[in-house]
Amino acid sequence: MPLPLWIAWIVSTALALGAGLWLGVRWARRRWPADLPLRRGDTGMPNRAAALDYLVRQLSVAERRRCPTTVLVVQADARPSPARFLEQALARRLAPRLRAHEMLAHWGPAQFVVVLPDADVPGALVLAEDLRQLASAARDDGLAPVSVSIGVHGRRAGAEQDLRELAAEMVIAAQRALEATEANGPGRIEIEP
């Protein structure tokens, strides 16, 4: 006994929708992987992608609140110890000084980025000096005192700005300030206006 035409139409439509849904889910998984690495495997610290994503989100919040956001780029001076050990030990020294909503992220070899939501440059300078002193203090964590140079840059987000571009510009400006510390001598804090 043949199926009525309307039942065949319902079954074929349901199959087509199911196939489209299945393909859409597979496409979405390929496009946005759930396991996008946002942490370094060796240190467990947030990486560049996580830092930039966090900075963009914090700039969005700061724009609504009309608050500044500041970025620090911290560079440890070269040491004979292995880079991974230096990064892990230095991160353990610096992280407890940050507030819960601030982020310390790995940026490059012996280099970190600190995102300071709702912090202006004078407040960030106080923190930068604390971080510099923490790094240079003698401790029993197996890491000799480390000299760090810090570049500082702060801004207020404007309503017309692309926040991803602004985040990249802020990190680049803090890196320029860090480069100025090399010209003026290591272990310094410089501001990029």
PDB file of N, CA and C in Angstrom, residues 25-71:
ATOM      1  N   VAL A  25      26.258  21.301  11.821  1.00  0.00           N
ATOM      2  CA  VAL A  25      27.008  21.034  13.044  1.00  0.00           C
ATOM      3  C   VAL A  25      28.448  20.659  12.703  1.00  0.00           C
ATOM      4  N   ARG A  26      28.625  19.824  11.695  1.00  0.00           N
ATOM      5  CA  ARG A  26      29.987  19.442  11.287  1.00  0.00           C
ATOM      6  C   ARG A  26      30.763  20.659  10.792  1.00  0.00           C
ATOM      7  N   TRP A  27      30.135  21.550  10.053  1.00  0.00           N
ATOM      8  CA  TRP A  27      30.799  22.755   9.565  1.00  0.00           C
ATOM      9  C   TRP A  27      31.172  23.664  10.732  1.00  0.00           C
ATOM     10  N   ALA A  28      30.256  23.821  11.683  1.00  0.00           N
ATOM     11  CA  ALA A  28      30.526  24.674  12.837  1.00  0.00           C
ATOM     12  C   ALA A  28      31.691  24.126  13.653  1.00  0.00           C
ATOM     13  N   ARG A  29      31.782  22.827  13.783  1.00  0.00           N
ATOM     14  CA  ARG A  29      32.905  22.248  14.531  1.00  0.00           C
ATOM     15  C   ARG A  29      34.225  22.516  13.822  1.00  0.00           C
ATOM     16  N   ARG A  30      34.218  22.467  12.505  1.00  0.00           N
ATOM     17  CA  ARG A  30      35.443  22.751  11.769  1.00  0.00           C
ATOM     18  C   ARG A  30      35.802  24.223  11.857  1.00  0.00           C
ATOM     19  N   ARG A  31      34.807  25.071  11.849  1.00  0.00           N
ATOM     20  CA  ARG A  31      35.046  26.505  11.839  1.00  0.00           C
ATOM     21  C   ARG A  31      35.483  27.021  13.203  1.00  0.00           C
ATOM     22  N   TRP A  32      34.871  26.555  14.275  1.00  0.00           N
ATOM     23  CA  TRP A  32      35.203  26.997  15.625  1.00  0.00           C
ATOM     24  C   TRP A  32      35.553  25.787  16.471  1.00  0.00           C
ATOM     25  N   PRO A  33      36.814  25.388  16.467  1.00  0.00           N
ATOM     26  CA  PRO A  33      37.175  24.201  17.236  1.00  0.00           C
ATOM     27  C   PRO A  33      36.990  24.437  18.733  1.00  0.00           C
ATOM     28  N   ALA A  34      36.416  23.463  19.392  1.00  0.00           N
ATOM     29  CA  ALA A  34      36.168  23.578  20.820  1.00  0.00           C
ATOM     30  C   ALA A  34      37.466  23.527  21.611  1.00  0.00           C
ATOM     31  N   ASP A  35      38.483  22.922  21.040  1.00  0.00           N
ATOM     32  CA  ASP A  35      39.736  22.774  21.766  1.00  0.00           C
ATOM     33  C   ASP A  35      40.789  23.788  21.311  1.00  0.00           C
ATOM     34  N   LEU A  36      40.349  24.985  20.950  1.00  0.00           N
ATOM     35  CA  LEU A  36      41.274  26.028  20.533  1.00  0.00           C
ATOM     36  C   LEU A  36      42.247  26.284  21.680  1.00  0.00           C
ATOM     37  N   PRO A  37      43.554  26.120  21.447  1.00  0.00           N
ATOM     38  CA  PRO A  37      44.500  26.253  22.553  1.00  0.00           C
ATOM     39  C   PRO A  37      44.646  27.705  22.986  1.00  0.00           C
ATOM     40  N   LEU A  38      44.293  27.982  24.222  1.00  0.00           N
ATOM     41  CA  LEU A  38      44.426  29.311  24.785  1.00  0.00           C
ATOM     42  C   LEU A  38      45.422  29.330  25.937  1.00  0.00           C
ATOM     43  N   ARG A  39      46.017  28.175  26.198  1.00  0.00           N
ATOM     44  CA  ARG A  39      47.025  28.070  27.251  1.00  0.00           C
ATOM     45  C   ARG A  39      48.234  27.336  26.714  1.00  0.00           C
ATOM     46  N   ARG A  40      49.373  27.711  27.209  1.00  0.00           N
ATOM     47  CA  ARG A  40      50.588  27.001  26.832  1.00  0.00           C
ATOM     48  C   ARG A  40      50.623  25.672  27.548  1.00  0.00           C
ATOM     49  N   GLY A  41      50.984  24.640  26.829  1.00  0.00           N
ATOM     50  CA  GLY A  41      51.017  23.307  27.417  1.00  0.00           C
ATOM     51  C   GLY A  41      52.086  23.140  28.472  1.00  0.00           C
ATOM     52  N   ASP A  42      53.243  23.787  28.304  1.00  0.00           N
ATOM     53  CA  ASP A  42      54.339  23.581  29.246  1.00  0.00           C
ATOM     54  C   ASP A  42      54.190  24.386  30.535  1.00  0.00           C
ATOM     55  N   THR A  43      53.607  25.573  30.474  1.00  0.00           N
ATOM     56  CA  THR A  43      53.481  26.400  31.676  1.00  0.00           C
ATOM     57  C   THR A  43      52.047  26.498  32.181  1.00  0.00           C
ATOM     58  N   GLY A  44      51.071  26.209  31.341  1.00  0.00           N
ATOM     59  CA  GLY A  44      49.673  26.352  31.738  1.00  0.00           C
ATOM     60  C   GLY A  44      49.197  27.795  31.739  1.00  0.00           C
ATOM     61  N   MET A  45      50.058  28.725  31.330  1.00  0.00           N
ATOM     62  CA  MET A  45      49.688  30.140  31.320  1.00  0.00           C
ATOM     63  C   MET A  45      48.860  30.472  30.081  1.00  0.00           C
ATOM     64  N   PRO A  46      48.019  31.487  30.170  1.00  0.00           N
ATOM     65  CA  PRO A  46      47.338  31.946  28.960  1.00  0.00           C
ATOM     66  C   PRO A  46      48.368  32.383  27.915  1.00  0.00           C
ATOM     67  N   ASN A  47      48.049  32.163  26.640  1.00  0.00           N
ATOM     68  CA  ASN A  47      48.978  32.524  25.569  1.00  0.00           C
ATOM     69  C   ASN A  47      48.551  33.836  24.909  1.00  0.00           C
ATOM     70  N   ARG A  48      49.190  34.162  23.783  1.00  0.00           N
ATOM     71  CA  ARG A  48      48.886  35.411  23.079  1.00  0.00           C
ATOM     72  C   ARG A  48      47.419  35.523  22.686  1.00  0.00           C
ATOM     73  N   ALA A  49      46.881  34.453  22.134  1.00  0.00           N
ATOM     74  CA  ALA A  49      45.484  34.483  21.686  1.00  0.00           C
ATOM     75  C   ALA A  49      44.552  34.764  22.859  1.00  0.00           C
ATOM     76  N   ALA A  50      44.812  34.126  23.992  1.00  0.00           N
ATOM     77  CA  ALA A  50      43.980  34.347  25.182  1.00  0.00           C
ATOM     78  C   ALA A  50      44.132  35.777  25.684  1.00  0.00           C
ATOM     79  N   ALA A  51      45.361  36.301  25.658  1.00  0.00           N
ATOM     80  CA  ALA A  51      45.601  37.660  26.141  1.00  0.00           C
ATOM     81  C   ALA A  51      44.880  38.689  25.264  1.00  0.00           C
ATOM     82  N   LEU A  52      44.982  38.528  23.945  1.00  0.00           N
ATOM     83  CA  LEU A  52      44.318  39.474  23.047  1.00  0.00           C
ATOM     84  C   LEU A  52      42.807  39.386  23.159  1.00  0.00           C
ATOM     85  N   ASP A  53      42.281  38.165  23.282  1.00  0.00           N
ATOM     86  CA  ASP A  53      40.839  37.990  23.445  1.00  0.00           C
ATOM     87  C   ASP A  53      40.366  38.643  24.740  1.00  0.00           C
ATOM     88  N   TYR A  54      41.108  38.434  25.820  1.00  0.00           N
ATOM     89  CA  TYR A  54      40.760  39.032  27.104  1.00  0.00           C
ATOM     90  C   TYR A  54      40.831  40.561  27.026  1.00  0.00           C
ATOM     91  N   LEU A  55      41.865  41.076  26.370  1.00  0.00           N
ATOM     92  CA  LEU A  55      42.015  42.526  26.236  1.00  0.00           C
ATOM     93  C   LEU A  55      40.850  43.122  25.458  1.00  0.00           C
ATOM     94  N   VAL A  56      40.424  42.467  24.391  1.00  0.00           N
ATOM     95  CA  VAL A  56      39.285  42.966  23.613  1.00  0.00           C
ATOM     96  C   VAL A  56      38.027  42.999  24.478  1.00  0.00           C
ATOM     97  N   ARG A  57      37.790  41.928  25.229  1.00  0.00           N
ATOM     98  CA  ARG A  57      36.603  41.903  26.099  1.00  0.00           C
ATOM     99  C   ARG A  57      36.663  42.995  27.163  1.00  0.00           C
ATOM    100  N   GLN A  58      37.847  43.204  27.742  1.00  0.00           N
ATOM    101  CA  GLN A  58      37.975  44.223  28.776  1.00  0.00           C
ATOM    102  C   GLN A  58      37.859  45.638  28.196  1.00  0.00           C
ATOM    103  N   LEU A  59      38.334  45.827  26.974  1.00  0.00           N
ATOM    104  CA  LEU A  59      38.152  47.125  26.320  1.00  0.00           C
ATOM    105  C   LEU A  59      36.677  47.415  26.069  1.00  0.00           C
ATOM    106  N   SER A  60      35.921  46.384  25.745  1.00  0.00           N
ATOM    107  CA  SER A  60      34.485  46.547  25.533  1.00  0.00           C
ATOM    108  C   SER A  60      33.798  46.994  26.829  1.00  0.00           C
ATOM    109  N   VAL A  61      34.155  46.354  27.928  1.00  0.00           N
ATOM    110  CA  VAL A  61      33.590  46.734  29.228  1.00  0.00           C
ATOM    111  C   VAL A  61      34.046  48.145  29.600  1.00  0.00           C
ATOM    112  N   ALA A  62      35.321  48.436  29.398  1.00  0.00           N
ATOM    113  CA  ALA A  62      35.863  49.755  29.744  1.00  0.00           C
ATOM    114  C   ALA A  62      35.220  50.858  28.915  1.00  0.00           C
ATOM    115  N   GLU A  63      34.883  50.553  27.658  1.00  0.00           N
ATOM    116  CA  GLU A  63      34.220  51.547  26.814  1.00  0.00           C
ATOM    117  C   GLU A  63      32.864  51.920  27.409  1.00  0.00           C
ATOM    118  N   ARG A  64      32.117  50.928  27.860  1.00  0.00           N
ATOM    119  CA  ARG A  64      30.800  51.205  28.457  1.00  0.00           C
ATOM    120  C   ARG A  64      30.940  51.966  29.770  1.00  0.00           C
ATOM    121  N   ARG A  65      31.948  51.648  30.547  1.00  0.00           N
ATOM    122  CA  ARG A  65      32.153  52.293  31.851  1.00  0.00           C
ATOM    123  C   ARG A  65      32.967  53.584  31.754  1.00  0.00           C
ATOM    124  N   ARG A  66      33.509  53.844  30.579  1.00  0.00           N
ATOM    125  CA  ARG A  66      34.377  55.009  30.345  1.00  0.00           C
ATOM    126  C   ARG A  66      35.601  54.976  31.260  1.00  0.00           C
ATOM    127  N   CYS A  67      36.214  53.795  31.369  1.00  0.00           N
ATOM    128  CA  CYS A  67      37.418  53.594  32.180  1.00  0.00           C
ATOM    129  C   CYS A  67      38.612  53.333  31.269  1.00  0.00           C
ATOM    130  N   PRO A  68      39.806  53.652  31.717  1.00  0.00           N
ATOM    131  CA  PRO A  68      40.989  53.311  30.925  1.00  0.00           C
ATOM    132  C   PRO A  68      41.358  51.841  31.107  1.00  0.00           C
ATOM    133  N   THR A  69      42.140  51.338  30.200  1.00  0.00           N
ATOM    134  CA  THR A  69      42.713  49.993  30.282  1.00  0.00           C
ATOM    135  C   THR A  69      44.199  50.142  29.991  1.00  0.00           C
ATOM    136  N   THR A  70      45.022  49.410  30.717  1.00  0.00           N
ATOM    137  CA  THR A  70      46.466  49.523  30.551  1.00  0.00           C
ATOM    138  C   THR A  70      47.071  48.156  30.298  1.00  0.00           C
ATOM    139  N   VAL A  71      48.108  48.153  29.469  1.00  0.00           N
ATOM    140  CA  VAL A  71      48.826  46.925  29.122  1.00  0.00           C
ATOM    141  C   VAL A  71      50.285  47.098  29.531  1.00  0.00           C
TER     142      VAL A  71
END
